[in-house]
Coordinates of C-alpha atoms in Angstrom, one line a residue:
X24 CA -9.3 13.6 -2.7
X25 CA -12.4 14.0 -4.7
X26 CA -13.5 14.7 -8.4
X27 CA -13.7 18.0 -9.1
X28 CA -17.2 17.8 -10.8
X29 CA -19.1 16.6 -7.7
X30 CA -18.7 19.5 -6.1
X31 CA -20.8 21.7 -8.1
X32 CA -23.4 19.1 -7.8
X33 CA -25.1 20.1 -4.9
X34 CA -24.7 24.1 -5.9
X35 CA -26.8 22.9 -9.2
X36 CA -29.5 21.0 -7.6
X37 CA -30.1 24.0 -5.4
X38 CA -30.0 26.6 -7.9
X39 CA -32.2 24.6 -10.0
X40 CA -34.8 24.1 -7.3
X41 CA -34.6 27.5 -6.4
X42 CA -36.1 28.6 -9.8
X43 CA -38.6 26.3 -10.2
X44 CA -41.3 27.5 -9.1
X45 CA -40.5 30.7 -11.7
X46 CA -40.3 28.1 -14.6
X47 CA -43.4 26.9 -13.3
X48 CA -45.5 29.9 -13.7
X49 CA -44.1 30.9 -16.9
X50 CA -44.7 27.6 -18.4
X51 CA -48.3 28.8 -17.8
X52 CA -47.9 31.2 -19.5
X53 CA -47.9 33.7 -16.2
X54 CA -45.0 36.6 -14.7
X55 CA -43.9 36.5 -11.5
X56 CA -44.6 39.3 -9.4
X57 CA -41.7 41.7 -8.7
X58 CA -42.9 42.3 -5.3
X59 CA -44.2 39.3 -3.5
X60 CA -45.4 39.9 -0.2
X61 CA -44.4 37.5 2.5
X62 CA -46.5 36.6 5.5
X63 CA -44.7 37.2 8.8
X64 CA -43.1 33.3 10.0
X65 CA -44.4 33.5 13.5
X66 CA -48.1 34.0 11.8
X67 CA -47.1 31.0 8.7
X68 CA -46.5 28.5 11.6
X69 CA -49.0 29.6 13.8
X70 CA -51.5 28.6 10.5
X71 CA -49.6 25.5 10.0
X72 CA -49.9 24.3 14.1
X73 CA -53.9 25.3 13.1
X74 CA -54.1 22.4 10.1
X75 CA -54.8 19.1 9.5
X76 CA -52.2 16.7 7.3
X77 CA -53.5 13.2 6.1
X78 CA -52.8 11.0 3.4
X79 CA -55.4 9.7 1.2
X80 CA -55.3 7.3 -2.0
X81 CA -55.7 8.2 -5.5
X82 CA -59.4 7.7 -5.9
X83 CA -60.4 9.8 -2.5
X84 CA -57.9 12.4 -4.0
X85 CA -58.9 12.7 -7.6
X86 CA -62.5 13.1 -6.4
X87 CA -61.7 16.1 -4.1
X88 CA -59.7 18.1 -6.7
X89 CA -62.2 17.8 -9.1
X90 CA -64.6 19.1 -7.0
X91 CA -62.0 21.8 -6.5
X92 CA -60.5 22.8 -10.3
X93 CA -62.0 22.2 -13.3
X94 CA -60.5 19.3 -15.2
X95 CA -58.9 21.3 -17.8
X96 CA -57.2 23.7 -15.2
X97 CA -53.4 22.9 -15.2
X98 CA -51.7 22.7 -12.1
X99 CA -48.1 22.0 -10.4
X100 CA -47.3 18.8 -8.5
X101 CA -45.3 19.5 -5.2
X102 CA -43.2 16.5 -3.5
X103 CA -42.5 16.9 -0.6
X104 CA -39.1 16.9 0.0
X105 CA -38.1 17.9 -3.3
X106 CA -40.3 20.8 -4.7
X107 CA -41.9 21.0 -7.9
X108 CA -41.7 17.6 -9.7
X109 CA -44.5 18.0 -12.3
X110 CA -45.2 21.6 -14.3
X111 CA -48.6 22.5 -15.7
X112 CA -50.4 19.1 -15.6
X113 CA -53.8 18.3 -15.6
X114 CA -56.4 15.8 -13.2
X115 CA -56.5 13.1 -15.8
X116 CA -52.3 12.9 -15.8
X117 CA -52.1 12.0 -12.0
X118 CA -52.9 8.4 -12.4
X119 CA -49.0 7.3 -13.1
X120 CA -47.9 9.3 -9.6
X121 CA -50.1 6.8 -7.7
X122 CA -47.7 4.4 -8.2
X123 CA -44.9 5.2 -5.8
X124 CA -46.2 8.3 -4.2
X125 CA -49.3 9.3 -1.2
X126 CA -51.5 12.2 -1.7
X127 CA -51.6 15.0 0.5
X128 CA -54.8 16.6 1.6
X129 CA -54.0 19.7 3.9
X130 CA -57.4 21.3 5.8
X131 CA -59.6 18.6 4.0
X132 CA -58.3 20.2 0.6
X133 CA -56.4 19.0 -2.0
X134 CA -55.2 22.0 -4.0
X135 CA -53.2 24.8 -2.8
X136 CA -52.3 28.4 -4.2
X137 CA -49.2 29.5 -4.5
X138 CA -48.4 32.9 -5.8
X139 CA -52.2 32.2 -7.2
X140 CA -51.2 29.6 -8.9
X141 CA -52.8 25.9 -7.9
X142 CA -50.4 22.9 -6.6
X143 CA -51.1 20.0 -5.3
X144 CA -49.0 17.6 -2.6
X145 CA -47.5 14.0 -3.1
X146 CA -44.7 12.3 -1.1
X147 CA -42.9 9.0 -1.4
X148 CA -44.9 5.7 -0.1
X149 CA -42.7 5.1 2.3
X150 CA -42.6 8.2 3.6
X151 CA -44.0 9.6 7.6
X152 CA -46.6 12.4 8.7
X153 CA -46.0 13.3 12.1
X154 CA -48.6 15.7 13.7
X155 CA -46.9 16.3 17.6
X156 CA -43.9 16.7 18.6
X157 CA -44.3 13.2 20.8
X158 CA -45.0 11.4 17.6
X159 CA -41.8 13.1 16.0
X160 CA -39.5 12.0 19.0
X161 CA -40.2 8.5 19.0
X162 CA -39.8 8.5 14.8
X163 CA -36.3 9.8 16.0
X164 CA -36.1 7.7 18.6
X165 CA -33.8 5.2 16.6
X166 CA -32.1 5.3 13.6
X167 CA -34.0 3.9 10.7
X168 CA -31.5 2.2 7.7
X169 CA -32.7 2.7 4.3
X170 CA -32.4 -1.1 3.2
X171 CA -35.1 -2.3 5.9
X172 CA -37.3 -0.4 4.1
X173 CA -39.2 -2.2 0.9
X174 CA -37.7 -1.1 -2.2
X175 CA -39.9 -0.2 -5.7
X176 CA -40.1 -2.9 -7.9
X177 CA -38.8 -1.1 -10.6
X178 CA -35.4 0.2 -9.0
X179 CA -32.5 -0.7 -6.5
X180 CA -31.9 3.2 -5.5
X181 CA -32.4 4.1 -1.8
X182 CA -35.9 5.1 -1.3
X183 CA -34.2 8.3 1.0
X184 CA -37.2 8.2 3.1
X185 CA -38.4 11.0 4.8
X186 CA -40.5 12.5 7.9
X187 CA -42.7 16.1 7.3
X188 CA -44.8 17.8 9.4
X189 CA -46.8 21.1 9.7
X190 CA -44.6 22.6 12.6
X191 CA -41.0 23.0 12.5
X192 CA -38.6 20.0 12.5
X193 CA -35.2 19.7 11.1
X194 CA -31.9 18.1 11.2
X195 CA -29.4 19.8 13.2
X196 CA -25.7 20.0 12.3
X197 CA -24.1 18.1 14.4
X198 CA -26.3 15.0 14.0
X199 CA -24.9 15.4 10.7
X200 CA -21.8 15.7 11.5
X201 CA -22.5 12.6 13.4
X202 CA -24.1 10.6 10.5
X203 CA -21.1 11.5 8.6
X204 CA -18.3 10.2 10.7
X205 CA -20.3 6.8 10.6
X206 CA -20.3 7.3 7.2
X207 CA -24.2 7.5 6.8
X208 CA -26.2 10.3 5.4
X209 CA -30.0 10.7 5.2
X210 CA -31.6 13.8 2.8
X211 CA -31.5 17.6 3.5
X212 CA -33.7 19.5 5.2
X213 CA -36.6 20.9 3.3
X214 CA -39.5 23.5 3.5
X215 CA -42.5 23.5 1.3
X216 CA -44.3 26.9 1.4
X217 CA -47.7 27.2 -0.1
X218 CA -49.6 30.8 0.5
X219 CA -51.2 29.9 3.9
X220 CA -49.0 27.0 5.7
X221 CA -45.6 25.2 5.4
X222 CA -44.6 21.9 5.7
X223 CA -41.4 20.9 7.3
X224 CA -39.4 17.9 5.8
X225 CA -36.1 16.1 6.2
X226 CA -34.4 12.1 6.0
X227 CA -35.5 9.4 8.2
X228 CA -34.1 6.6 6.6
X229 CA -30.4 6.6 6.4
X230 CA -27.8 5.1 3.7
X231 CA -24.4 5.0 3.0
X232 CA -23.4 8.8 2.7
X233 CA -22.7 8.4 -1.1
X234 CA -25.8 7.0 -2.5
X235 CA -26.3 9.9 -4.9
X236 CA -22.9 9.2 -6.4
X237 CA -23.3 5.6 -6.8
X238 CA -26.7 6.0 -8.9
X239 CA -24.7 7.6 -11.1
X240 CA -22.9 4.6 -11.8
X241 CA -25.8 2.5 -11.7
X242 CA -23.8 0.5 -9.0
X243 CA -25.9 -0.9 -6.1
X244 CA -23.2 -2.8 -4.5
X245 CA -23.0 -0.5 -0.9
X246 CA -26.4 1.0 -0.8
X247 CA -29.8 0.5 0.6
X248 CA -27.9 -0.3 4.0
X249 CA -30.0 -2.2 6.5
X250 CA -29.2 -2.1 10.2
X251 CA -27.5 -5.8 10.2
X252 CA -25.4 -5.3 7.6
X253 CA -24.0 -2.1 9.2
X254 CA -23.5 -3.8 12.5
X255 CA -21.3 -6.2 10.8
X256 CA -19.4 -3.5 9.8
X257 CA -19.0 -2.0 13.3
X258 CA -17.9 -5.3 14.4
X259 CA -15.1 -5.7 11.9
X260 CA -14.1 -1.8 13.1
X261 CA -13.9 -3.5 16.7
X262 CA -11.8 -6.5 15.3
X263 CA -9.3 -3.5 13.8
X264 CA -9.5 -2.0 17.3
X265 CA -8.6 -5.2 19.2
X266 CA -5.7 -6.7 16.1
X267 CA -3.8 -3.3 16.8
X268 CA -3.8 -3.6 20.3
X269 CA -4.9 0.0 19.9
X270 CA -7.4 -0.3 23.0
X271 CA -4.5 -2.1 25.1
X272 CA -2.5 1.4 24.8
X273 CA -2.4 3.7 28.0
X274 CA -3.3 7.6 26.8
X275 CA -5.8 8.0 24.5
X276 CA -2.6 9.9 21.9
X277 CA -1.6 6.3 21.9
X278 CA -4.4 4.7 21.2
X279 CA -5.3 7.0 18.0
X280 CA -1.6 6.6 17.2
X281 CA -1.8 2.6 17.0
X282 CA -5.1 2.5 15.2
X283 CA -3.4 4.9 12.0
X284 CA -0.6 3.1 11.7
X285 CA -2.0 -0.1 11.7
X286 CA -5.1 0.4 9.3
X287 CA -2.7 2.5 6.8
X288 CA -0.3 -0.5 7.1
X289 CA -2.8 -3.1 5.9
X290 CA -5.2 -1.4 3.5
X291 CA -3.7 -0.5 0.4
X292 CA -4.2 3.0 -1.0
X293 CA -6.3 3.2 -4.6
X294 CA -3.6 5.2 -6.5
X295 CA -5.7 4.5 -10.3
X296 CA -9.0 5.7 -8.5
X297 CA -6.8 9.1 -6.8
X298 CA -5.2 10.3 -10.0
X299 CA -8.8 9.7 -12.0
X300 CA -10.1 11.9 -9.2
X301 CA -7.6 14.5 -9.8
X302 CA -7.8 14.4 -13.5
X303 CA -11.4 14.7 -13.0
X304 CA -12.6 11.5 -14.3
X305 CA -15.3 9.9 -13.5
X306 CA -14.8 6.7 -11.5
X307 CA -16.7 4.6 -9.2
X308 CA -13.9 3.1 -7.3
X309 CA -13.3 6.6 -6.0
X310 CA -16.4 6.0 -3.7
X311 CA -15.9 2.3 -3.4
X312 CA -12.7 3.4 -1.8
X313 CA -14.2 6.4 0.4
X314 CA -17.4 4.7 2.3
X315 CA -17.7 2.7 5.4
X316 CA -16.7 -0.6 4.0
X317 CA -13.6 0.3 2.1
X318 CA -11.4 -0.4 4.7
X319 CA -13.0 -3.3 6.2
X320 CA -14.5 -5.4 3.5
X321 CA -12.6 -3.9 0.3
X322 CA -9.3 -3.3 2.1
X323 CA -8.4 -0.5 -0.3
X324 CA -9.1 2.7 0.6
X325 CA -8.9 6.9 0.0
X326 CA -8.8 9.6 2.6
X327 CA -12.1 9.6 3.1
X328 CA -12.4 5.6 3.5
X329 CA -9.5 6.1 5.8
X330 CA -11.1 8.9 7.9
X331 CA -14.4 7.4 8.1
X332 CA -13.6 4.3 9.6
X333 CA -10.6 5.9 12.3
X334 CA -13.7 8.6 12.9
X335 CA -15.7 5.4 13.9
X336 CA -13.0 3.5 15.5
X337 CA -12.1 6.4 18.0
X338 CA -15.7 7.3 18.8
X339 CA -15.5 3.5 19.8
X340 CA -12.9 4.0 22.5
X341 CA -14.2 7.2 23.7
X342 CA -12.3 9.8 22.1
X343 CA -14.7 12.2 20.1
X344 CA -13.9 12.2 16.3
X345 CA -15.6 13.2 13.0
X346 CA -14.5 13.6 9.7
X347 CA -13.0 17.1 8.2
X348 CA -12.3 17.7 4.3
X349 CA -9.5 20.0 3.3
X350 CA -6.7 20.4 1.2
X351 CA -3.3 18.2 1.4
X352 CA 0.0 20.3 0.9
X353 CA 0.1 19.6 -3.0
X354 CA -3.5 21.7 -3.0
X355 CA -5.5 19.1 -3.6
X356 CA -8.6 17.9 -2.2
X357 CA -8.5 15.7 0.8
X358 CA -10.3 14.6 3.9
X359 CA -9.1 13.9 7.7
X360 CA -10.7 13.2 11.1
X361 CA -10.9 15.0 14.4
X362 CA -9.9 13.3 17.6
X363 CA -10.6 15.5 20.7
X364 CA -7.9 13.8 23.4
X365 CA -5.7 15.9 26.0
X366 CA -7.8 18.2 26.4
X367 CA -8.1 19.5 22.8
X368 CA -8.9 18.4 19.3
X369 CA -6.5 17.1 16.7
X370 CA -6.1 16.3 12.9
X371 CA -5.5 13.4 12.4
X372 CA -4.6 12.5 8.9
X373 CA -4.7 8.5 9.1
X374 CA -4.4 8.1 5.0
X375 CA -1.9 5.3 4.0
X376 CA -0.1 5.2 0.9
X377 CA 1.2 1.4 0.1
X378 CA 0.3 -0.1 -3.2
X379 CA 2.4 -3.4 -3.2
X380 CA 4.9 -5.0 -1.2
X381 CA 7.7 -2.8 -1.6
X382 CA 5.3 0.5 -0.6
X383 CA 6.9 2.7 2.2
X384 CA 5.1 1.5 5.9
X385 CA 3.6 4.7 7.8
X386 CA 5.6 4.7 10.7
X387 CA 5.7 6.5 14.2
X388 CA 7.9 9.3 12.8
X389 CA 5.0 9.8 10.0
X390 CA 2.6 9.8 12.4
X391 CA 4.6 12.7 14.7
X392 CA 5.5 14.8 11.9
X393 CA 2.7 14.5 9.2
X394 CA -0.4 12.6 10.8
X395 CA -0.8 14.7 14.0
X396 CA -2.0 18.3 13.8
X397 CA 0.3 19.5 10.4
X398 CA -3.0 21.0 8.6
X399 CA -3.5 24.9 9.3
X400 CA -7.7 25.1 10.5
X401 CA -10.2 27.4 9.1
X402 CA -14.0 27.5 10.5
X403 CA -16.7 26.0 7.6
X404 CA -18.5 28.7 7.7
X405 CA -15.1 31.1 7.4
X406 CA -13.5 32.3 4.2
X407 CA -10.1 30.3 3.4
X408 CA -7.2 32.2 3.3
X409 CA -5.0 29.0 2.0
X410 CA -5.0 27.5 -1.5
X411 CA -3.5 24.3 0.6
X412 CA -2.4 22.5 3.5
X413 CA -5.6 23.2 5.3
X414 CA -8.4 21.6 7.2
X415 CA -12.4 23.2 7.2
X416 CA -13.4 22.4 11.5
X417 CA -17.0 22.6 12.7
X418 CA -16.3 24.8 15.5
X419 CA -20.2 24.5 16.6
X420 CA -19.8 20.4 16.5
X421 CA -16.3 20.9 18.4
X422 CA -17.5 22.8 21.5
X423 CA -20.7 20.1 21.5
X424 CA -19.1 16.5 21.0
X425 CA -16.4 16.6 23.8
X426 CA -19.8 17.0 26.2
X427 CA -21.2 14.5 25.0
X428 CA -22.0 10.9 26.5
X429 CA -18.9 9.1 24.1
X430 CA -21.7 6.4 23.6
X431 CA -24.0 9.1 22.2
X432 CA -21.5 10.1 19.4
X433 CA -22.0 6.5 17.7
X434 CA -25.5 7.1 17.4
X435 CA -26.7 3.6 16.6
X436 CA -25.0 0.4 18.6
X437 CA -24.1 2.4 21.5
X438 CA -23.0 -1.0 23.1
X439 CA -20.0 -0.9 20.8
X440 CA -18.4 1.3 22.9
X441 CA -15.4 0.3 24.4
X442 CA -15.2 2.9 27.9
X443 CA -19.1 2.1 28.7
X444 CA -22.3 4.2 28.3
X445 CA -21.5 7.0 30.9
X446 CA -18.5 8.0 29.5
X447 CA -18.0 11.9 28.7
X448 CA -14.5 13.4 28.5
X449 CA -15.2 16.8 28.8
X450 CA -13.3 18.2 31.9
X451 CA -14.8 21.5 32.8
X452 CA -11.3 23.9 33.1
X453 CA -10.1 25.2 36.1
X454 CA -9.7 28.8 36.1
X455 CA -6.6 31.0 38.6
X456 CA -7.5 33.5 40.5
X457 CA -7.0 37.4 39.7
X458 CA -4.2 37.9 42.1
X459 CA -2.2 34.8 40.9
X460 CA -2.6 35.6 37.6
X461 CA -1.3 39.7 38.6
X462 CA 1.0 38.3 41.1
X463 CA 2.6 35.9 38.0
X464 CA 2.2 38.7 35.9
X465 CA 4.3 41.2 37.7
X466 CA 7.3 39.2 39.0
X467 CA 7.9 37.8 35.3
X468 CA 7.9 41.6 33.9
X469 CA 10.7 42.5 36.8
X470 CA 12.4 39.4 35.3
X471 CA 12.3 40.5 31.7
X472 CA 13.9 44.3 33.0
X473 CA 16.5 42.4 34.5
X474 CA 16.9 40.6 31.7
X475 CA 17.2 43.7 29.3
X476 CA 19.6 45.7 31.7
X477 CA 21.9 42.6 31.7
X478 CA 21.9 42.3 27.9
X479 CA 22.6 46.2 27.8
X480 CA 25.6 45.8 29.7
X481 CA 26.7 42.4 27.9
X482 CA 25.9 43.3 24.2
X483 CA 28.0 40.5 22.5
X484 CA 26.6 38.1 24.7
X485 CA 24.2 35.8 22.2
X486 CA 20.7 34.3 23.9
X487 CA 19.2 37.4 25.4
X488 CA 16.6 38.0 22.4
X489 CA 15.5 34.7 22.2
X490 CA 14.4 34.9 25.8
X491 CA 13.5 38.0 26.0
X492 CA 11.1 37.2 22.9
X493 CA 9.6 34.2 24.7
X494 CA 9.1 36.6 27.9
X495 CA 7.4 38.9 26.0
X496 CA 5.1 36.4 24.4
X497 CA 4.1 34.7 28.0
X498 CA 3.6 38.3 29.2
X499 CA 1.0 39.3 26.7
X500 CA -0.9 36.1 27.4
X501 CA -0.9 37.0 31.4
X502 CA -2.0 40.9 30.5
X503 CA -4.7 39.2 27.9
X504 CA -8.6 39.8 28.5
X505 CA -9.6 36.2 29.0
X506 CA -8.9 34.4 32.6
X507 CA -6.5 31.5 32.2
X508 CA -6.9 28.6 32.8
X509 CA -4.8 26.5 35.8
X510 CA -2.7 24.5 32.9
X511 CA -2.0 27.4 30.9
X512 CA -0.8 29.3 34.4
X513 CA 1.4 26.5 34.9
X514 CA 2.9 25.8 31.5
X515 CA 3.7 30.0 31.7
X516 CA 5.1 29.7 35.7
X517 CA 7.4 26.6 33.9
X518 CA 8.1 29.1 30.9
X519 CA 9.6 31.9 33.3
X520 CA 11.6 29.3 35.2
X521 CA 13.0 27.9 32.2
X522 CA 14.3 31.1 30.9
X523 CA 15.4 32.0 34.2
X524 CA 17.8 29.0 34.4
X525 CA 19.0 29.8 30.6
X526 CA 19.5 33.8 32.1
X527 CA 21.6 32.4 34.6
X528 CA 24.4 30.5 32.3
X529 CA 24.3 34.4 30.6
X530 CA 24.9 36.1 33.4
X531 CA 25.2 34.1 36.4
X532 CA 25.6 36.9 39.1
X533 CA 22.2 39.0 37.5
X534 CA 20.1 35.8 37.6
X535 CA 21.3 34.9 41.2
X536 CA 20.7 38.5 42.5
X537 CA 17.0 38.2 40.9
X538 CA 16.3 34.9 42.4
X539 CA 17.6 36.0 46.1
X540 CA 15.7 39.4 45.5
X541 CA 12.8 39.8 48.0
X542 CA 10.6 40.6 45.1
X543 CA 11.1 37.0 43.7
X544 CA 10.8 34.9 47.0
X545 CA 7.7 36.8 47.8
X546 CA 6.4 35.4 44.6
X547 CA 7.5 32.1 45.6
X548 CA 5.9 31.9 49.3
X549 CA 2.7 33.2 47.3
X550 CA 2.7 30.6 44.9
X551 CA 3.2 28.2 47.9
X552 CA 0.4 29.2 50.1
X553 CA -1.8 28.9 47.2
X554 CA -1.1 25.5 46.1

């Protein structure tokens, strides 16, 4: 569950970057134009491939803009990354941003219109100019962690380090996604446009994926991450794995299975830090309890603490996972992970719930009835026709991940996996034939006919709607307008054999007749030619 106030966080800070460059221009005392004409993309990025990006110091800088503005001309301050930082400032109140920013000269100039209005560039120290694609790969190339970077003087808070370029880079979703079942996060993407070019910008250095929360608490305790400390992490996830036997199990159902029950058995559940949440008051041991190392060094935990590390854990053995945020059946706010095994993806809601020794255990029946595939699924991008018991799936990440190189999906310490480096469980399906399909299609309808005639002339005979509901179902998947696949023509050949046996202790003579019937053993010499 999570605090109803953080949610409208990240709405603010857009809406509020959104306007700023109107505030900007009336602070100078200037109206925006009603009608702003935009220059065509493919020409804005063509001018941006055309340019020249470099950083220069504060001295090099200051001399340039001077030669461009007149000291007295007020300007706006663009950071990269952010947007508009500073509003109608002049030359001589630059000196302070030297500090912990770079200044950006674009074209070998260092002030920019923008709706006529000058600006001029900074970005964090720390931060990358890439000016190829090549030199953009290999700043990808590995993940960079945000605590083996140096950090200001002056503050503990994750220096959320980015990358920027003049052609078009970003983040993609499901590297996100990604990033997020590891329980890491790195900044949004981010696009500066001045009148002529843009610059492209999103994270490179990433962080635990609730750094922005923790500042609010001042608390520095889990952020500003560095690489070891996150392997260390990843190796207490593989001591979890190995103490629950859960890799020794011998279907992948079974391994997820052993893993739940044995982390919700042994982490206790923050109940004071859930019911704050729900009252909507503020609490850091709401995110102490949902980040990577809640489960493994804190050993109390929330959903999201508890999703997070399974998430991890399966990618680990090679079952696909990420992390899904919903609502629970009492409405209220609640997270989950993914597992893709069997050929499809589950829920899998791994939350425990004890809180001292006398706590209920989450047991195999919980895990059947509850913990597997109980929420109702609605796309991310889709509207939600529940107020609870539901789970919001990336569809895009879902048809990607199972595709995937298992090894891949862990994105940092690939070695960690458990099933090797090669390891994809994607199984391309296996599709029937038209004429199987027809040929399955038409001997089921004769059986349904017989089926109604019989119950015609046995009315107080009890059973034939329930089959003859089941054969109608199965029927309308056969005439449906997508090919099946060869396991769901088998699970509907079992179906129609199954309610043939049921059809015979109805009406034993009707059932027989049918299954001597030449139209029925023609099926059945079909079927056995083509297997």
């Amino acid at each position: 569950m999570k605090p109803i106030k953080h949610y409208s966080k990240s709405l603010l800070m857009l809406s509020l970057l959104a306007s700023t460059s109107t505030l900007a221009l009336l602070s100078l005392g200037l109206s925006q134009p009603v009608v702003l004409a935009r220059e065509n993309e493919n020409v804005r990025q063509l001018q941006s491939e055309n340019k020249q990006i470099k950083t220069v110091d504060f001295q090099e800088f200051s001399k340039k803009l001077k030669e461009e503005i007149t000291e007295d001309r007020q300007f706006h301050v663009f950071k990269l990354g952010l947007g508009v930082i500073r509003n109608a400032v002049r030359i001589g109140d630059l000196s302070e941003l030297s500090k912990h920013h770079d200044f950006i000269m674009v074209n070998n100039r260092a002030s920019h219109n923008k709706y006529g209005v000058p600006h001029i560039i900074v970005m964090n120290k720390d931060d990358v100019i890439v000016h190829n694609q090549e030199d953009y790969n290999k700043q990808m190339a590995e993940l960079t962690f945000a605590g083996d970077k140096p950090i200001q003087s002056d503050s503990y808070l994750p220096q959320k380090q980015r990358i920027h370029a003049l052609f078009k880079i970003e983040l993609d979703s499901n590297r996100r996604q990604l990033l997020n079942a590891a329980g890491l996060k790195t900044p949004e993407n981010n696009v500066t446009e001045l009148d002529t070019f843009t610059i492209y910008s999103h994270g490179l250095a990433v962080d635990n994926k609730f750094y922005d929360e923790y500042s609010h608490f001042n608390n520095n305790t889990n952020v500003n991450i560095t690489k070891q400390r996150f392997t260390e992490n990843d190796d207490l996830i593989h001591n979890l794995i190995t103490t629950s036997k859960a890799k020794d199990q011998p279907t992948d159902r079974d391994k997820v299975k052993t893993f739940v029950m044995y982390v919700a058995n042994h982490t206790t559940y923050d109940w004071s830090a859930a019911n704050n949440a729900v009252s909507n008051i503020s609490d850091v041991n709401y995110y102490l309890g949902s980040d990577l190392f809640s489960v493994t060094k804190g050993k109390k935990a929330m959903c999201v603490g508890f999703s997070t590390t399974a998430a991890r854990a399966f990618n680990m053995l090679g079952i696909p996972a990420y992390v899904v945020e919903g609502k629970n059946a009492q409405g209220v706010v609640h997270a989950t992970a993914r597992a893709y095994y069997d050929g499809k993806w589950h829920t899998i809601d791994g939350t425990g719930f004890i809180n001292g020794s006398r706590s209920p255990l989450y047991s195999e029946n919980h895990f059947n009835s509850i913990g597997e595939d109980s929420y109702q699924l609605v796309g991310i991008n889709e509207d939600t026709p529940f107020d609870r018991n539901y789970m919001k799936i990336d569809k895009v990440y879902e048809e990607w991940a199972p595709k995937q190189k298992t090894a891949d999906l862990l994105l940092v310490n690939k070695d960690k996996s458990l099933v090797g480096l090669d390891c994809v469980v994607y199984v391309a399906p296996v599709y029937v034939d038209k004429n199987s399909q027809d040929s399955l299609t038409q001997i089921y309808k004769k059986l349904k006919e017989t089926m109604e005639s019989s119950s015609k002339k046995n009315p107080s005979s009890v059973g034939f709607s329930s089959l003859l509901g089941s054969a109608s179902s199965d029927i309308a998947k056969l005439n449906g307008s997508s090919p099946l696949t060869q396991e769901e023509y088998d699970k509907i050949h079992r179906s129609m054999t199954s309610i043939l046996t049921f059809f015979a202790q109805l009406d034993k003579d009707a059932a027989e007749a049918f299954e001597k019937g030449n139209d029925y053993q023609n099926y059945l010499a079909k079927t056995k030619n083509a297997q």
